[in-house]
PDB file of C-alpha atoms in Angstrom:
ATOM      1  CA  GLY A  30      -4.356 -12.972   9.403  1.00 82.00           C
ATOM      2  CA  GLU A  31      -3.337  -9.491  10.302  1.00 88.00           C
ATOM      3  CA  ASN A  32      -6.032  -6.859  10.903  1.00 93.00           C
ATOM      4  CA  VAL A  33      -5.250  -3.130  11.040  1.00 96.00           C
ATOM      5  CA  GLU A  34      -7.758  -0.562  12.314  1.00 97.00           C
ATOM      6  CA  GLN A  35      -7.236   3.127  11.742  1.00 98.00           C
ATOM      7  CA  HIS A  36      -8.887   6.153  13.398  1.00 97.00           C
ATOM      8  CA  PRO A  37     -10.207   8.679  12.742  1.00 97.00           C
ATOM      9  CA  SER A  38     -11.575   8.290   9.214  1.00 97.00           C
ATOM     10  CA  THR A  39     -11.630  12.053   8.730  1.00 98.00           C
ATOM     11  CA  LEU A  40      -9.646  14.782  10.501  1.00 98.00           C
ATOM     12  CA  SER A  41      -9.784  18.529   9.983  1.00 98.00           C
ATOM     13  CA  VAL A  42      -7.234  20.822  11.645  1.00 98.00           C
ATOM     14  CA  GLN A  43      -6.286  24.470  11.358  1.00 98.00           C
ATOM     15  CA  GLU A  44      -3.053  25.271   9.646  1.00 97.00           C
ATOM     16  CA  GLY A  45      -0.245  25.199  12.190  1.00 97.00           C
ATOM     17  CA  ASP A  46      -1.981  22.801  14.543  1.00 97.00           C
ATOM     18  CA  SER A  47      -0.945  19.177  15.105  1.00 98.00           C
ATOM     19  CA  ALA A  48      -2.655  16.122  13.672  1.00 98.00           C
ATOM     20  CA  VAL A  49      -2.596  12.626  15.189  1.00 98.00           C
ATOM     21  CA  ILE A  50      -3.732   9.431  13.473  1.00 98.00           C
ATOM     22  CA  LYS A  51      -3.859   6.132  15.395  1.00 98.00           C
ATOM     23  CA  CYS A  52      -3.738   2.514  14.287  1.00 98.00           C
ATOM     24  CA  THR A  53      -3.961  -0.829  16.030  1.00 98.00           C
ATOM     25  CA  TYR A  54      -2.835  -4.192  14.710  1.00 97.00           C
ATOM     26  CA  SER A  55      -3.607  -7.798  15.706  1.00 95.00           C
ATOM     27  CA  ASP A  56      -0.604  -9.921  14.686  1.00 92.00           C
ATOM     28  CA  SER A  57       2.159  -9.798  17.308  1.00 91.00           C
ATOM     29  CA  ALA A  58       4.570 -11.124  14.636  1.00 88.00           C
ATOM     30  CA  SER A  59       4.228  -7.897  12.591  1.00 90.00           C
ATOM     31  CA  ASN A  60       7.515  -6.056  12.753  1.00 88.00           C
ATOM     32  CA  TYR A  61       7.372  -3.174  10.300  1.00 91.00           C
ATOM     33  CA  PHE A  62       4.895  -0.294  10.220  1.00 94.00           C
ATOM     34  CA  PRO A  63       4.980   2.170   7.342  1.00 94.00           C
ATOM     35  CA  TRP A  64       2.796   5.207   6.793  1.00 97.00           C
ATOM     36  CA  TYR A  65       1.729   6.255   3.311  1.00 97.00           C
ATOM     37  CA  LYS A  66       0.309   9.527   2.034  1.00 97.00           C
ATOM     38  CA  GLN A  67      -1.986   9.370  -0.953  1.00 96.00           C
ATOM     39  CA  GLU A  68      -3.141  12.495  -2.764  1.00 95.00           C
ATOM     40  CA  LEU A  69      -6.202  12.311  -4.997  1.00 90.00           C
ATOM     41  CA  GLY A  70      -5.442  10.291  -8.094  1.00 87.00           C
ATOM     42  CA  LYS A  71      -1.837   9.653  -7.107  1.00 90.00           C
ATOM     43  CA  ARG A  72       0.096   6.660  -5.857  1.00 93.00           C
ATOM     44  CA  PRO A  73       0.635   6.014  -2.111  1.00 94.00           C
ATOM     45  CA  GLN A  74       3.933   7.538  -1.073  1.00 94.00           C
ATOM     46  CA  LEU A  75       5.963   6.285   1.879  1.00 93.00           C
ATOM     47  CA  ILE A  76       6.415   9.188   4.326  1.00 96.00           C
ATOM     48  CA  ILE A  77       7.843   7.421   7.415  1.00 95.00           C
ATOM     49  CA  ASP A  78       8.175   3.956   8.792  1.00 93.00           C
ATOM     50  CA  ILE A  79       9.176   2.256  12.013  1.00 93.00           C
ATOM     51  CA  ARG A  80      10.449  -1.173  12.889  1.00 89.00           C
ATOM     52  CA  SER A  81       9.443  -3.136  15.952  1.00 83.00           C
ATOM     53  CA  ASN A  82      12.784  -2.689  17.714  1.00 83.00           C
ATOM     54  CA  VAL A  83      12.242   1.071  17.916  1.00 81.00           C
ATOM     55  CA  GLY A  84       9.681   2.972  19.927  1.00 90.00           C
ATOM     56  CA  GLU A  85       9.737   6.328  18.163  1.00 94.00           C
ATOM     57  CA  LYS A  86      11.069   7.873  14.974  1.00 94.00           C
ATOM     58  CA  LYS A  87      11.015  11.464  13.794  1.00 96.00           C
ATOM     59  CA  ASP A  88      11.610  13.139  10.465  1.00 94.00           C
ATOM     60  CA  GLN A  89      11.205  16.906  10.557  1.00 96.00           C
ATOM     61  CA  ARG A  90       7.466  17.592  11.202  1.00 97.00           C
ATOM     62  CA  ILE A  91       6.476  13.962  11.142  1.00 98.00           C
ATOM     63  CA  ALA A  92       6.896  11.395  13.900  1.00 97.00           C
ATOM     64  CA  VAL A  93       5.685   7.901  14.534  1.00 97.00           C
ATOM     65  CA  THR A  94       5.378   6.074  17.835  1.00 97.00           C
ATOM     66  CA  LEU A  95       4.982   2.332  18.398  1.00 96.00           C
ATOM     67  CA  ASN A  96       3.714   0.508  21.448  1.00 95.00           C
ATOM     68  CA  LYS A  97       4.343  -3.198  20.821  1.00 93.00           C
ATOM     69  CA  THR A  98       2.740  -4.307  24.058  1.00 93.00           C
ATOM     70  CA  ALA A  99      -0.527  -2.585  23.244  1.00 94.00           C
ATOM     71  CA  LYS A 100      -0.129  -3.241  19.490  1.00 95.00           C
ATOM     72  CA  HIS A 101      -0.757   0.314  18.453  1.00 95.00           C
ATOM     73  CA  PHE A 102       1.155   2.920  16.532  1.00 97.00           C
ATOM     74  CA  SER A 103       0.487   6.562  15.772  1.00 98.00           C
ATOM     75  CA  LEU A 104       1.438   9.223  13.243  1.00 98.00           C
ATOM     76  CA  HIS A 105       2.003  12.767  14.484  1.00 98.00           C
ATOM     77  CA  ILE A 106       2.241  15.756  12.148  1.00 98.00           C
ATOM     78  CA  THR A 107       3.208  19.039  13.712  1.00 97.00           C
ATOM     79  CA  GLU A 108       2.839  22.560  12.237  1.00 98.00           C
ATOM     80  CA  THR A 109       0.433  21.303   9.630  1.00 98.00           C
ATOM     81  CA  GLN A 110       0.324  22.999   6.216  1.00 97.00           C
ATOM     82  CA  PRO A 111      -2.363  22.945   3.502  1.00 96.00           C
ATOM     83  CA  GLU A 112      -0.146  20.650   1.383  1.00 96.00           C
ATOM     84  CA  ASP A 113      -0.398  18.000   4.158  1.00 97.00           C
ATOM     85  CA  SER A 114      -4.030  17.546   3.093  1.00 97.00           C
ATOM     86  CA  ALA A 115      -4.356  13.969   1.771  1.00 98.00           C
ATOM     87  CA  VAL A 116      -5.420  10.475   2.726  1.00 97.00           C
ATOM     88  CA  TYR A 117      -3.019   8.789   5.140  1.00 98.00           C
ATOM     89  CA  PHE A 118      -2.765   5.056   5.447  1.00 98.00           C
ATOM     90  CA  CYS A 119      -1.042   3.051   8.137  1.00 98.00           C
ATOM     91  CA  ALA A 120       0.125  -0.493   7.421  1.00 96.00           C
ATOM     92  CA  ALA A 121       1.608  -3.494   9.232  1.00 94.00           C
ATOM     93  CA  SER A 122       3.930  -6.018   7.668  1.00 89.00           C
ATOM     94  CA  SER A 123       3.114  -9.620   8.369  1.00 79.00           C
ATOM     95  CA  VAL A 124       3.885 -13.053   6.890  1.00 73.00           C
ATOM     96  CA  ALA A 125       1.919 -14.456   3.898  1.00 68.00           C
ATOM     97  CA  GLY A 126       3.554 -17.677   2.747  1.00 70.00           C
ATOM     98  CA  SER A 127       7.165 -16.785   2.232  1.00 70.00           C
ATOM     99  CA  ALA A 128       6.343 -13.188   1.633  1.00 73.00           C
ATOM    100  CA  ARG A 129       6.026 -10.166   3.881  1.00 78.00           C
ATOM    101  CA  GLN A 130       2.710  -8.558   2.975  1.00 85.00           C
ATOM    102  CA  LEU A 131       1.451  -5.138   3.957  1.00 90.00           C
ATOM    103  CA  THR A 132      -2.001  -4.982   5.592  1.00 93.00           C
ATOM    104  CA  PHE A 133      -3.381  -1.456   5.357  1.00 96.00           C
ATOM    105  CA  GLY A 134      -5.772   0.475   7.536  1.00 96.00           C
ATOM    106  CA  SER A 135      -8.855   2.045   5.969  1.00 96.00           C
ATOM    107  CA  GLY A 136      -7.301   5.507   5.729  1.00 97.00           C
ATOM    108  CA  THR A 137      -7.710   8.953   7.271  1.00 98.00           C
ATOM    109  CA  GLN A 138      -8.707  11.939   5.167  1.00 98.00           C
ATOM    110  CA  LEU A 139      -6.736  14.805   6.617  1.00 98.00           C
ATOM    111  CA  THR A 140      -7.823  18.343   5.706  1.00 98.00           C
ATOM    112  CA  VAL A 141      -5.691  21.279   6.799  1.00 97.00           C
ATOM    113  CA  LEU A 142      -7.723  24.478   6.772  1.00 96.00           C
ATOM    114  CA  PRO A 143      -5.845  27.680   5.874  1.00 90.00           C
TER     115      PRO A 143
ATOM    116  CA  GLU B  14       8.864  10.005  -7.915  1.00 53.00           C
ATOM    117  CA  THR B  15       9.843   6.298  -7.668  1.00 59.00           C
ATOM    118  CA  GLY B  16      10.988   4.270 -10.662  1.00 90.00           C
ATOM    119  CA  VAL B  17       7.990   1.938 -10.548  1.00 95.00           C
ATOM    120  CA  THR B  18       5.846   2.193 -13.664  1.00 96.00           C
ATOM    121  CA  GLN B  19       2.536   0.601 -14.624  1.00 97.00           C
ATOM    122  CA  SER B  20       0.543   0.251 -17.807  1.00 96.00           C
ATOM    123  CA  PRO B  21      -2.032   0.992 -18.904  1.00 97.00           C
ATOM    124  CA  THR B  22      -3.180   3.923 -16.749  1.00 96.00           C
ATOM    125  CA  HIS B  23      -6.856   3.306 -17.394  1.00 96.00           C
ATOM    126  CA  LEU B  24      -8.817   0.391 -18.724  1.00 96.00           C
ATOM    127  CA  ILE B  25     -12.475  -0.338 -19.338  1.00 98.00           C
ATOM    128  CA  LYS B  26     -13.677  -3.920 -19.673  1.00 97.00           C
ATOM    129  CA  THR B  27     -17.011  -5.729 -19.599  1.00 97.00           C
ATOM    130  CA  ARG B  28     -18.062  -8.438 -17.229  1.00 97.00           C
ATOM    131  CA  GLY B  29     -16.604 -11.857 -18.138  1.00 97.00           C
ATOM    132  CA  GLN B  30     -13.642 -10.466 -20.054  1.00 98.00           C
ATOM    133  CA  GLN B  31      -9.980 -10.999 -19.149  1.00 98.00           C
ATOM    134  CA  VAL B  32      -7.402  -8.298 -18.427  1.00 98.00           C
ATOM    135  CA  THR B  33      -3.623  -8.062 -18.142  1.00 98.00           C
ATOM    136  CA  LEU B  34      -1.914  -5.319 -16.209  1.00 98.00           C
ATOM    137  CA  ARG B  35       1.807  -4.625 -16.294  1.00 98.00           C
ATOM    138  CA  CYS B  36       4.414  -3.379 -13.825  1.00 97.00           C
ATOM    139  CA  SER B  37       8.081  -2.471 -14.111  1.00 96.00           C
ATOM    140  CA  SER B  38       9.895  -2.486 -10.826  1.00 92.00           C
ATOM    141  CA  GLN B  39      12.363   0.066  -9.591  1.00 89.00           C
ATOM    142  CA  SER B  40      15.962  -0.509 -10.596  1.00 86.00           C
ATOM    143  CA  GLY B  41      17.631  -2.940  -8.171  1.00 84.00           C
ATOM    144  CA  HIS B  42      14.348  -4.335  -6.839  1.00 89.00           C
ATOM    145  CA  ASN B  43      13.620  -8.032  -7.419  1.00 90.00           C
ATOM    146  CA  THR B  44      10.272  -8.338  -5.612  1.00 91.00           C
ATOM    147  CA  VAL B  45       6.898  -7.150  -6.836  1.00 94.00           C
ATOM    148  CA  SER B  46       3.671  -7.078  -4.834  1.00 94.00           C
ATOM    149  CA  TRP B  47       0.210  -6.414  -6.267  1.00 97.00           C
ATOM    150  CA  TYR B  48      -2.565  -4.655  -4.430  1.00 97.00           C
ATOM    151  CA  GLN B  49      -6.216  -3.896  -5.174  1.00 97.00           C
ATOM    152  CA  GLN B  50      -7.538  -0.540  -3.907  1.00 96.00           C
ATOM    153  CA  ALA B  51     -11.278  -0.121  -4.068  1.00 94.00           C
ATOM    154  CA  LEU B  52     -12.657   3.466  -3.920  1.00 91.00           C
ATOM    155  CA  GLY B  53     -12.351   4.921  -0.436  1.00 89.00           C
ATOM    156  CA  GLN B  54     -10.414   1.982   1.000  1.00 93.00           C
ATOM    157  CA  GLY B  55      -6.863   0.973   1.747  1.00 94.00           C
ATOM    158  CA  PRO B  56      -4.897  -1.247  -0.677  1.00 95.00           C
ATOM    159  CA  GLN B  57      -5.476  -5.000  -0.243  1.00 96.00           C
ATOM    160  CA  PHE B  58      -2.665  -7.512  -0.841  1.00 93.00           C
ATOM    161  CA  ILE B  59      -3.248  -9.800  -3.807  1.00 96.00           C
ATOM    162  CA  PHE B  60       0.066 -11.603  -4.145  1.00 94.00           C
ATOM    163  CA  GLN B  61       3.835 -11.175  -4.276  1.00 92.00           C
ATOM    164  CA  TYR B  62       6.423 -12.385  -6.735  1.00 93.00           C
ATOM    165  CA  TYR B  63      10.086 -12.996  -5.936  1.00 90.00           C
ATOM    166  CA  ARG B  64      12.526 -14.496  -8.354  1.00 87.00           C
ATOM    167  CA  GLU B  65       9.757 -15.320 -10.793  1.00 91.00           C
ATOM    168  CA  GLU B  66       7.765 -17.334  -8.209  1.00 91.00           C
ATOM    169  CA  GLU B  67       4.591 -16.441  -6.332  1.00 91.00           C
ATOM    170  CA  ASN B  68       5.682 -16.547  -2.691  1.00 86.00           C
ATOM    171  CA  GLY B  69       2.659 -15.213  -0.890  1.00 87.00           C
ATOM    172  CA  ARG B  70      -1.018 -14.632  -1.606  1.00 90.00           C
ATOM    173  CA  GLY B  71      -3.820 -12.689   0.019  1.00 90.00           C
ATOM    174  CA  ASN B  72      -7.507 -13.558   0.056  1.00 92.00           C
ATOM    175  CA  PHE B  73      -8.138 -13.431  -3.691  1.00 96.00           C
ATOM    176  CA  PRO B  74      -9.591 -16.212  -5.892  1.00 96.00           C
ATOM    177  CA  PRO B  75      -7.521 -18.151  -8.438  1.00 96.00           C
ATOM    178  CA  ARG B  76      -8.845 -16.089 -11.341  1.00 98.00           C
ATOM    179  CA  PHE B  77      -6.303 -13.542 -10.147  1.00 98.00           C
ATOM    180  CA  SER B  78      -2.971 -14.775 -11.364  1.00 97.00           C
ATOM    181  CA  GLY B  79       0.423 -13.321 -12.174  1.00 97.00           C
ATOM    182  CA  LEU B  80       3.853 -13.653 -13.643  1.00 96.00           C
ATOM    183  CA  GLN B  81       7.255 -12.252 -13.009  1.00 96.00           C
ATOM    184  CA  PHE B  82       9.882 -12.073 -15.743  1.00 95.00           C
ATOM    185  CA  PRO B  83      13.686 -12.406 -15.530  1.00 94.00           C
ATOM    186  CA  ASN B  84      13.992  -8.602 -15.617  1.00 92.00           C
ATOM    187  CA  TYR B  85      11.705  -8.558 -12.474  1.00 93.00           C
ATOM    188  CA  SER B  86       8.819  -6.862 -14.280  1.00 95.00           C
ATOM    189  CA  SER B  87       5.445  -8.410 -13.577  1.00 97.00           C
ATOM    190  CA  GLU B  88       1.981  -8.973 -14.896  1.00 98.00           C
ATOM    191  CA  LEU B  89      -1.334  -9.306 -13.121  1.00 98.00           C
ATOM    192  CA  ASN B  90      -3.991 -11.280 -14.986  1.00 98.00           C
ATOM    193  CA  VAL B  91      -7.671 -11.306 -13.998  1.00 98.00           C
ATOM    194  CA  ASN B  92     -10.056 -13.724 -15.716  1.00 97.00           C
ATOM    195  CA  ALA B  93     -13.842 -13.727 -15.770  1.00 98.00           C
ATOM    196  CA  LEU B  94     -14.069 -10.131 -14.677  1.00 98.00           C
ATOM    197  CA  GLU B  95     -16.773  -9.149 -12.218  1.00 97.00           C
ATOM    198  CA  LEU B  96     -18.227  -5.710 -11.474  1.00 97.00           C
ATOM    199  CA  ASP B  97     -16.538  -5.777  -8.030  1.00 96.00           C
ATOM    200  CA  ASP B  98     -13.168  -6.025  -9.715  1.00 98.00           C
ATOM    201  CA  SER B  99     -13.428  -2.320 -10.551  1.00 97.00           C
ATOM    202  CA  ALA B 100     -10.601  -0.711  -8.600  1.00 97.00           C
ATOM    203  CA  LEU B 101      -7.169   0.830  -8.700  1.00 97.00           C
ATOM    204  CA  TYR B 102      -4.539  -1.869  -9.104  1.00 98.00           C
ATOM    205  CA  LEU B 103      -1.220  -0.969  -7.597  1.00 97.00           C
ATOM    206  CA  CYS B 104       2.096  -2.742  -7.849  1.00 96.00           C
ATOM    207  CA  ALA B 105       4.894  -2.125  -5.383  1.00 94.00           C
ATOM    208  CA  SER B 106       8.481  -3.092  -5.737  1.00 92.00           C
ATOM    209  CA  SER B 107      11.013  -3.905  -3.022  1.00 89.00           C
ATOM    210  CA  SER B 108      14.422  -5.399  -2.623  1.00 85.00           C
ATOM    211  CA  GLY B 109      14.613  -8.954  -1.343  1.00 70.00           C
ATOM    212  CA  GLN B 110      12.052 -11.376  -0.167  1.00 59.00           C
ATOM    213  CA  GLY B 111      12.017 -10.169   3.406  1.00 58.00           C
ATOM    214  CA  TYR B 112      12.893  -6.548   2.863  1.00 55.00           C
ATOM    215  CA  ASN B 113       9.968  -4.517   3.889  1.00 67.00           C
ATOM    216  CA  GLU B 114      10.132  -1.091   2.290  1.00 83.00           C
ATOM    217  CA  GLN B 115       7.795  -1.063  -0.702  1.00 89.00           C
ATOM    218  CA  PHE B 116       7.494   1.654  -3.322  1.00 90.00           C
ATOM    219  CA  PHE B 117       4.296   1.965  -5.290  1.00 94.00           C
ATOM    220  CA  GLY B 118       3.638   2.546  -8.935  1.00 95.00           C
ATOM    221  CA  PRO B 119       0.967   5.004 -10.147  1.00 95.00           C
ATOM    222  CA  GLY B 120      -1.616   2.276 -10.555  1.00 96.00           C
ATOM    223  CA  THR B 121      -4.018   1.087 -13.257  1.00 97.00           C
ATOM    224  CA  ARG B 122      -7.624   2.193 -12.897  1.00 97.00           C
ATOM    225  CA  LEU B 123      -9.817  -0.751 -14.065  1.00 98.00           C
ATOM    226  CA  THR B 124     -13.499  -0.202 -14.676  1.00 97.00           C
ATOM    227  CA  VAL B 125     -15.702  -3.258 -15.276  1.00 98.00           C
ATOM    228  CA  LEU B 126     -19.056  -2.577 -16.888  1.00 96.00           C
TER     229      LEU B 126
END
């Protein structure tokens, strides 16, 4: 089955700096890669996603890049703000029976220091 | 906020008991996936329901079972609870069997004593 590894597990940055979180996946058939932000005690919220036919996608301060050959994808947050502090999860969508399941990384605790 | 709702929000059970968790999908979504999120970890896929049938399952034993109803709401049942079943249980709804974008509910926090 699919295996997703995520690094780093914790990341502290100064407000205004950039943050980068990296993930690798194992199943070359995976074709959809969402990123979720989860604040303490809250549900995971989709913040950006990318499909395998695209190499990069940007939405304001957030961007995601995908390298299919190397099987890795990254989340980039620029001009970080204290409200960006949360746990971020990457995921890869692979086949499970007739379903498309999400396999998640282990998460990155991002702390933005004011 | 998404339209996915779950009940109850919190639940405490003892080992060996059975539990039923409920999920209402977002309007227009016909697919519900269930995930288990242990403390400090990412969600793990339990199974997915599409048109009232289980159409995919992760690495969970048969004592984890589910249902989907004609209105696309869903239940997760866990029998013979074990201490390691303590976790946040999340459901996510999406549109279509192969459509990938999933929106999560707030979760049910299950504690097994």
